[in-house]
CSV table of C-alpha atoms in Angstrom, one decimal:
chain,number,residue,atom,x,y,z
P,26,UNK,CA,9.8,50.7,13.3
P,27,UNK,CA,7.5,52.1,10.9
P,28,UNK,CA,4.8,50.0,9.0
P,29,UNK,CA,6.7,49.1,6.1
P,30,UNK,CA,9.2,47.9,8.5
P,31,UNK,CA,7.0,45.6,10.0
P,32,UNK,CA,5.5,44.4,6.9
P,33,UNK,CA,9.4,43.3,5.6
P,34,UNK,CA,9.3,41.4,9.4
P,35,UNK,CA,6.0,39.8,9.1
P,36,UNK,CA,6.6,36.2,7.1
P,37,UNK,CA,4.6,35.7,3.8
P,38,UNK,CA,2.2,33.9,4.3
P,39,UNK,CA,2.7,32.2,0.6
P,40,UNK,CA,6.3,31.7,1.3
P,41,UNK,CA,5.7,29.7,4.7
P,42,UNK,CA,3.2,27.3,2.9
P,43,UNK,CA,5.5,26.6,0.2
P,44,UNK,CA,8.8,26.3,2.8
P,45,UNK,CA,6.6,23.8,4.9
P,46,UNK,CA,5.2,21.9,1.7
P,47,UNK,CA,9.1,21.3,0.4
P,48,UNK,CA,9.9,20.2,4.0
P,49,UNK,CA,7.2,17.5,3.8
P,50,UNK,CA,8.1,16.3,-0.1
P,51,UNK,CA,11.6,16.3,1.5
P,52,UNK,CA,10.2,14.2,4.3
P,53,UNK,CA,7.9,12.0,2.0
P,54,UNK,CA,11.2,11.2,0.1
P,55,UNK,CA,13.4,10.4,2.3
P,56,UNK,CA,11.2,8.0,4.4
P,57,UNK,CA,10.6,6.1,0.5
P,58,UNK,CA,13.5,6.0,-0.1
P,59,UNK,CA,14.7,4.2,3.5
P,60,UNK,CA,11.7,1.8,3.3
P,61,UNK,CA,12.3,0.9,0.0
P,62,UNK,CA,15.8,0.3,0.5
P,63,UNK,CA,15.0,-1.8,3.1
P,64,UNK,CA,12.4,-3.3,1.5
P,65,UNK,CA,14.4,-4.3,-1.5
P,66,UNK,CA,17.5,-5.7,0.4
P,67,UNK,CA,15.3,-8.0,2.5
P,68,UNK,CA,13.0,-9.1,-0.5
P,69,UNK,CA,16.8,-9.8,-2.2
P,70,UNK,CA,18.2,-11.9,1.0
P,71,UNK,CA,15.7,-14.5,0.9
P,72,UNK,CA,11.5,-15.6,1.3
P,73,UNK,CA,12.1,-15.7,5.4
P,74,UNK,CA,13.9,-12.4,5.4
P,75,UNK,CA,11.0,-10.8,3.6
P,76,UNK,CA,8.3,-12.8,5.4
P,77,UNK,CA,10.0,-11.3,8.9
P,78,UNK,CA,9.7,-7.9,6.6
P,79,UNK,CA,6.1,-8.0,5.7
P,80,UNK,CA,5.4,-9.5,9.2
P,81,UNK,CA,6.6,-6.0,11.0
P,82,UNK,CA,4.6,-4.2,8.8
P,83,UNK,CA,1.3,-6.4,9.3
P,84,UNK,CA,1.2,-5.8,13.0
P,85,UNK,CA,1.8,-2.3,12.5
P,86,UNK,CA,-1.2,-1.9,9.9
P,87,UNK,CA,-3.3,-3.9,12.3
P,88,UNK,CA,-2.5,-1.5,14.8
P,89,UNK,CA,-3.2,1.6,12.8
P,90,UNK,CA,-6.3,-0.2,11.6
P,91,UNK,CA,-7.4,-0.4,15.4
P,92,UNK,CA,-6.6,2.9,15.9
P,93,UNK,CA,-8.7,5.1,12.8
P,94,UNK,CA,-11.5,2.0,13.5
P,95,UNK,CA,-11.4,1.8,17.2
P,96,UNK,CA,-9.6,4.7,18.3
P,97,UNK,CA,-8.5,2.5,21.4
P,98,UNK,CA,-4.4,1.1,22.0
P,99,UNK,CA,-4.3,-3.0,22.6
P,100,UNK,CA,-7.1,-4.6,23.2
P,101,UNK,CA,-8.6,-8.0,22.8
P,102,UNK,CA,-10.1,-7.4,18.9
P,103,UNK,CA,-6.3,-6.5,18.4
P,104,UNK,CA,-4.8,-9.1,20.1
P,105,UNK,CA,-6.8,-11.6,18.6
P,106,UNK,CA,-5.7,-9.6,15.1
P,107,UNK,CA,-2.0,-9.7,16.0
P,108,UNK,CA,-2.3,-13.8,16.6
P,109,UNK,CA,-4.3,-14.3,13.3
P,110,UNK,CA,-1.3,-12.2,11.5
P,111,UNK,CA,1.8,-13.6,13.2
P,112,UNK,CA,0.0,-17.4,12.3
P,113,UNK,CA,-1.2,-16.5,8.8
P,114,UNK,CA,2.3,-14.8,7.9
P,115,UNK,CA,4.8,-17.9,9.7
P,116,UNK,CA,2.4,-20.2,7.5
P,117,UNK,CA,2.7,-18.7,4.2
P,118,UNK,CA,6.6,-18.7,5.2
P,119,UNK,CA,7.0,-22.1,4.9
P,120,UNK,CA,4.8,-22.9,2.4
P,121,UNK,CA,1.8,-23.1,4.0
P,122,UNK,CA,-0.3,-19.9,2.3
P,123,UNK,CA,-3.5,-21.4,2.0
P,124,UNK,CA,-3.9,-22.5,5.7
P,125,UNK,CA,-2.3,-18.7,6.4
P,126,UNK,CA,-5.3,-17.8,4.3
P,127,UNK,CA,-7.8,-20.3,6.3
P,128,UNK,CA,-6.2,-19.0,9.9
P,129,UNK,CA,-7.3,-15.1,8.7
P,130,UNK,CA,-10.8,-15.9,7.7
P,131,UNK,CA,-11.2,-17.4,11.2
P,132,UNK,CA,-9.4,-14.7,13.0
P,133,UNK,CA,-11.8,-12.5,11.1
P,134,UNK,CA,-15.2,-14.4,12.2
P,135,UNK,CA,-13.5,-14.7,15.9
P,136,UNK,CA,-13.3,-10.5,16.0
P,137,UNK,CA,-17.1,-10.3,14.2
P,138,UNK,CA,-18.4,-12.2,17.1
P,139,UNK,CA,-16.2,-10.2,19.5
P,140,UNK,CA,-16.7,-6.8,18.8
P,141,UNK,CA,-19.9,-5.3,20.3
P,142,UNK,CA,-19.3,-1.6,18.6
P,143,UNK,CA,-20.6,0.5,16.1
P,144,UNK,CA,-19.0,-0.8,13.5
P,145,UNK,CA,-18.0,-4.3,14.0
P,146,UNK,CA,-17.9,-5.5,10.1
P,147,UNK,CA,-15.2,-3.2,9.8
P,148,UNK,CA,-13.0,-4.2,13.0
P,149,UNK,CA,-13.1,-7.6,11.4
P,150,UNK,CA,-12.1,-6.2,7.9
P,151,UNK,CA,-9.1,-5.1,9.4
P,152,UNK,CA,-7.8,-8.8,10.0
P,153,UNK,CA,-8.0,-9.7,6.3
P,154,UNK,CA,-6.7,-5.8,5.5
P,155,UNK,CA,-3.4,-6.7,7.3
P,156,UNK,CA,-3.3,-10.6,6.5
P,157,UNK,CA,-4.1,-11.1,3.1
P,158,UNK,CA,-1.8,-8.7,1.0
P,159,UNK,CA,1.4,-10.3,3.5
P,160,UNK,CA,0.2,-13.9,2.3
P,161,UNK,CA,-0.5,-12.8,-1.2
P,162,UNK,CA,3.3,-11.5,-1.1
P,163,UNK,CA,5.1,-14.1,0.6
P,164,UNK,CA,3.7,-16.4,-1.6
P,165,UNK,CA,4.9,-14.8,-4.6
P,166,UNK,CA,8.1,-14.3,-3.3
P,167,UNK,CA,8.5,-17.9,-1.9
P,168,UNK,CA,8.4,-19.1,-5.9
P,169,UNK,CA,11.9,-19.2,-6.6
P,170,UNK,CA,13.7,-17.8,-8.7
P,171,UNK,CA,11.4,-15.4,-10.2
P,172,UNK,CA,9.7,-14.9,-6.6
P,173,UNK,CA,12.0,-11.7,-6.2
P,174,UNK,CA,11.6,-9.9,-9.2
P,175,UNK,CA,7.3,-11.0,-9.2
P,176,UNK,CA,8.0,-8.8,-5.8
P,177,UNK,CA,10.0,-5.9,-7.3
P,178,UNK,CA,7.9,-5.5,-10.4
P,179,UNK,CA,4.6,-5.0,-7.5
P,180,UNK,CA,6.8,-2.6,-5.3
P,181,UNK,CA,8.4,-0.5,-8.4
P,182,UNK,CA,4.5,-0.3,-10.4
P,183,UNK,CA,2.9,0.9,-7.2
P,184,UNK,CA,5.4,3.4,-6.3
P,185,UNK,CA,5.5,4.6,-9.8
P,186,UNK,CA,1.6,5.2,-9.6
P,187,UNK,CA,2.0,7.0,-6.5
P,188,UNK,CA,4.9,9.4,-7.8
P,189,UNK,CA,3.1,10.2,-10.5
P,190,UNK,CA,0.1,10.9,-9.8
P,191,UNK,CA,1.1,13.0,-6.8
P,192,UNK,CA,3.3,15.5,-9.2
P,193,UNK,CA,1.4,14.9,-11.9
P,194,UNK,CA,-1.6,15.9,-9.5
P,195,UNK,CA,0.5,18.6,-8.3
P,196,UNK,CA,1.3,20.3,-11.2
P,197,UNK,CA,-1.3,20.1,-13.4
P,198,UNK,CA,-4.1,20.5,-11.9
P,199,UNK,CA,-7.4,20.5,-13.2
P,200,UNK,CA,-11.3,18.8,-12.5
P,201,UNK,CA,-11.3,17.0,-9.1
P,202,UNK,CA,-11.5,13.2,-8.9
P,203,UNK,CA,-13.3,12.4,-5.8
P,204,UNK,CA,-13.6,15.9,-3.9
P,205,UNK,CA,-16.1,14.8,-1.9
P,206,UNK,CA,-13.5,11.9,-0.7
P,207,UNK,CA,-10.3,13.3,-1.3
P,208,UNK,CA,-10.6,16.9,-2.3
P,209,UNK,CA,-6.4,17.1,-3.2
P,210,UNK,CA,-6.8,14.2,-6.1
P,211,UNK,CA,-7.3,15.0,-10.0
P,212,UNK,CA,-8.1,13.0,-12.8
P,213,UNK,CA,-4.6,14.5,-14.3
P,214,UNK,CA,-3.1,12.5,-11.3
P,215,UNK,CA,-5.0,9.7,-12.2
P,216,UNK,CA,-4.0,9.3,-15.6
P,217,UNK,CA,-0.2,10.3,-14.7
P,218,UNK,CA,-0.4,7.1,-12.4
P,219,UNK,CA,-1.6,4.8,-13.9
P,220,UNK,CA,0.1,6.2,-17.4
P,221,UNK,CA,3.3,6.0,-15.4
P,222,UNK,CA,2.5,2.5,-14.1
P,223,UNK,CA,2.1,0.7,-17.5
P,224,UNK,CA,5.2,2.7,-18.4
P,225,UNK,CA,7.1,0.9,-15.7
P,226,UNK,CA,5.9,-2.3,-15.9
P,227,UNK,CA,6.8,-2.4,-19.5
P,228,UNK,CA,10.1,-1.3,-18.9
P,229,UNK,CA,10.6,-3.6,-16.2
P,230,UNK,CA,9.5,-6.8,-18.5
P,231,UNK,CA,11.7,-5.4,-21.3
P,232,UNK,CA,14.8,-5.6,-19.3
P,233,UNK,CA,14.3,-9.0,-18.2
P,234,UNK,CA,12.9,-10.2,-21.1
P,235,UNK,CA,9.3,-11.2,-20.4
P,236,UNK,CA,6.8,-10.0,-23.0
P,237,UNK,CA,6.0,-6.1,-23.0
P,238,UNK,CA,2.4,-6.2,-24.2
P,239,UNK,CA,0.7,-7.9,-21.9
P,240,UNK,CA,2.8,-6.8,-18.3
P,241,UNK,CA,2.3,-3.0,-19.8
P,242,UNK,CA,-1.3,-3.8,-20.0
P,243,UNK,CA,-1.2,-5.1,-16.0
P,244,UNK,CA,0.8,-2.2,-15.0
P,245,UNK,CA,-2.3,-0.1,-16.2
P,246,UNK,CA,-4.5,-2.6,-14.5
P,247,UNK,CA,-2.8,-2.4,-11.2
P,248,UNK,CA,-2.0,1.0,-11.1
P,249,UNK,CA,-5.9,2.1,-11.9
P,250,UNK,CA,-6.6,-0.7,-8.3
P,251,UNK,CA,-3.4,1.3,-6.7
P,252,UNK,CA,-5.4,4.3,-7.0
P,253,UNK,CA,-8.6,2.7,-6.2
P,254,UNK,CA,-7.3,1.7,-2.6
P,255,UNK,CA,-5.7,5.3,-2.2
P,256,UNK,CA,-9.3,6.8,-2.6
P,257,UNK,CA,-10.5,3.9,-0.3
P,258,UNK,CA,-8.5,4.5,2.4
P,259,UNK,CA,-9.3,7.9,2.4
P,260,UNK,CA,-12.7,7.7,2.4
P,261,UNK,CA,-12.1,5.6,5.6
P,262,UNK,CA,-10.4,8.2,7.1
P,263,UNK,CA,-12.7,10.5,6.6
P,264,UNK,CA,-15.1,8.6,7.8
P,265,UNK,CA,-13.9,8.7,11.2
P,266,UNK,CA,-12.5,12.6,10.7
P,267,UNK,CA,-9.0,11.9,10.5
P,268,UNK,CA,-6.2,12.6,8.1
P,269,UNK,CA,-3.5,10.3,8.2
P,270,UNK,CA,-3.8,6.7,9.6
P,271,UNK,CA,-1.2,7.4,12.3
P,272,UNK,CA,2.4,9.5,12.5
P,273,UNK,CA,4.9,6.6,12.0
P,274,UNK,CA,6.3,8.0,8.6
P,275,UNK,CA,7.5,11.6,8.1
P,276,UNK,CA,6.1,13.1,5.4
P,277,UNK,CA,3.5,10.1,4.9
P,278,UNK,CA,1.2,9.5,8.0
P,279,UNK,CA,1.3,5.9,8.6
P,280,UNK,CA,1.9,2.8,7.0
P,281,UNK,CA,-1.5,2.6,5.8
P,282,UNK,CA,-1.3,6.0,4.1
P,283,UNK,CA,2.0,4.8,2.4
P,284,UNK,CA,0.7,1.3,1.6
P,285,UNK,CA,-2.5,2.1,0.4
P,286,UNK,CA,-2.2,1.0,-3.0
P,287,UNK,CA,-0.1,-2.0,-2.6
P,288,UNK,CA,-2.9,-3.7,-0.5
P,289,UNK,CA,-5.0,-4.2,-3.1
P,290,UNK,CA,-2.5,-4.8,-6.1
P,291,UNK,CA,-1.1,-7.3,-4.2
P,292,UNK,CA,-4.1,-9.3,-3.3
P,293,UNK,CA,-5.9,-9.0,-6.4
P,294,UNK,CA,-2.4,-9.8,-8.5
P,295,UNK,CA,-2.9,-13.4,-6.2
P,296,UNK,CA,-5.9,-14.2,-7.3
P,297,UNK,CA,-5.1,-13.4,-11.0
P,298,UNK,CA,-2.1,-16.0,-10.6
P,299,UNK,CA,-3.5,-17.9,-8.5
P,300,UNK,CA,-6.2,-19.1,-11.1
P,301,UNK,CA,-3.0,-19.2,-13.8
P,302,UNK,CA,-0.6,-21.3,-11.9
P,303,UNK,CA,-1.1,-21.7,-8.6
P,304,UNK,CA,2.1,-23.9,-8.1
P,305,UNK,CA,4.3,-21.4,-9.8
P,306,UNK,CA,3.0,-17.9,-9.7
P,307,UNK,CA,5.6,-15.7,-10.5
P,308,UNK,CA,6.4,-17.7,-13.6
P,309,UNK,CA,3.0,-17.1,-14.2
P,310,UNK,CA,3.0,-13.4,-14.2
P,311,UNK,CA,6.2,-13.1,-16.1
P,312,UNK,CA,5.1,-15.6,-19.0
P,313,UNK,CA,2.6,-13.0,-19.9
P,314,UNK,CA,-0.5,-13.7,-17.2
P,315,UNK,CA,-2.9,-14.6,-19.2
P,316,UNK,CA,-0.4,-16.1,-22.5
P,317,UNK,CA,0.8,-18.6,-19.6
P,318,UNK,CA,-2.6,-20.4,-19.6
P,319,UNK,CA,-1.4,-21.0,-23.5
């Protein structure tokens, strides 16, 4: 075999790259697509379906939270986080969110006066990471009959940031966001996210008939604190030298890599509506936010 021979053998290095970086969008896809399909038909079925639902998910994140934080498996800080999260989430199940609420913040100080390590304020932020977006959700969901769709129009404007700004990050280009947090994100992703996200959330209010204006104006709101709790999460990781939270979901890390914008949105959405209408939120959000004071 002469040289130009073994040059045709060798693989390209440019070619592998791109083979393995279409295997993980491949990956990334399919493992959205399965969570949201489950995520949908259990939001669909019913408030205790989707409680159960964001309950799974809740004890996973604390775990993962546990493990960038503490770098340790199960031990008594994540115990103690598990039983604040499994009473907070049966609470807000049955109507009960704001003693779900109370049973977090003293999970949280329990875990503070536990946890003797370098870092201690943040193994107690990992109680309210986990707890509060899965009381902030059940609760919206639990206000019939617009509690499904207050759920969908969350789920559908985060993923819509995240999509776009990935492509739109990907295929654009241009000036760095963050690089000294996240060196892959652009301020073209940005835009496309959040541009996308008021995009969706207008759409979604058109076809069921809620006003346009003002949900068009939240998507952009939520989909700017999406991408604020992406950059947050990765400067935690990066903090403690890692890059994905854990390897539960192909092509995405862990849960808290894939649910890194919904944390916030969710929580902060809460408090929006829970100022508006805190007996009915989701009517609330789809009378126009801040109309529905009107």
């Amino acid at each position: 075999m002469n040289e130009e021979d073994t040059r045709r053998a060798e693989p390209e290095p440019a070619v592998a790259a791109s083979s393995g970086a279409k295997t993980e969008l491949g990956l990334r896809i399919v493992s959205a697509l399965v969570l949201g399909a489950v995520s949908f038909g259990l939001a669909w079925a019913g408030a205790l379906p989707f409680a159960a639902l964001v309950l799974v998910v809740a004890l996973i994140l604390s775990w993962e939270w546990a493990h960038v934080v503490r770098g340790r498996g199960i031990d008594l800080t994540l115990a103690i986080q598990f039983a604040a999260a499994v009473g907070a989430i049966g609470l807000a199940a049955f109507g009960f969110a704001a003693l779900g609420v109370a049973i977090l913040l003293i999970g949280t100080i329990i875990v503070l006066a536990l946890e003797f390590g370098a870092r201690p304020m943040l193994s107690a932020a990992g109680v309210l990471y986990a707890g509060l977006p899965a009381v902030a959700l059940i609760w919206l969901r639990s206000n019939e009959p617009m509690g499904f769709y207050a759920v969908l129009f969350i789920f559908l404007v985060v993923a819509a940031t995240d999509t776009a700004a990935y492509f739109a990050g990907r295929s654009i280009g241009g000036p760095r966001l963050a690089p000294s947090i996240s060196p892959k994100k652009t301020w073209s992703g940005l835009l496309g996210g959040i541009s996308a996200a008021g995009l969706t959330a207008g759409a979604f209010a058109y076809a069921i008939g809620a006003p346009v204006l003002p949900l068009a104006v939240a998507g952009v709101a939520m989909g700017l604190v999406a991408q604020a709790g992406d950059l947050a999460e990765s400067s935690l990781k990066r903090a403690f030298h890692l890059k994905d939270a854990s390897g539960l979901l192909p092509g995405h890390g862990g849960f808290m890599d894939r649910v890194d914008g919904l944390v916030p949105v969710a929580v902060l959405l809460a408090l929006v509506l829970l100022f508006l209408d805190p007996k009915a939120p989701a009517d609330a959000l789809f009378a126009g936010l801040f109309s529905a004071r009107g």
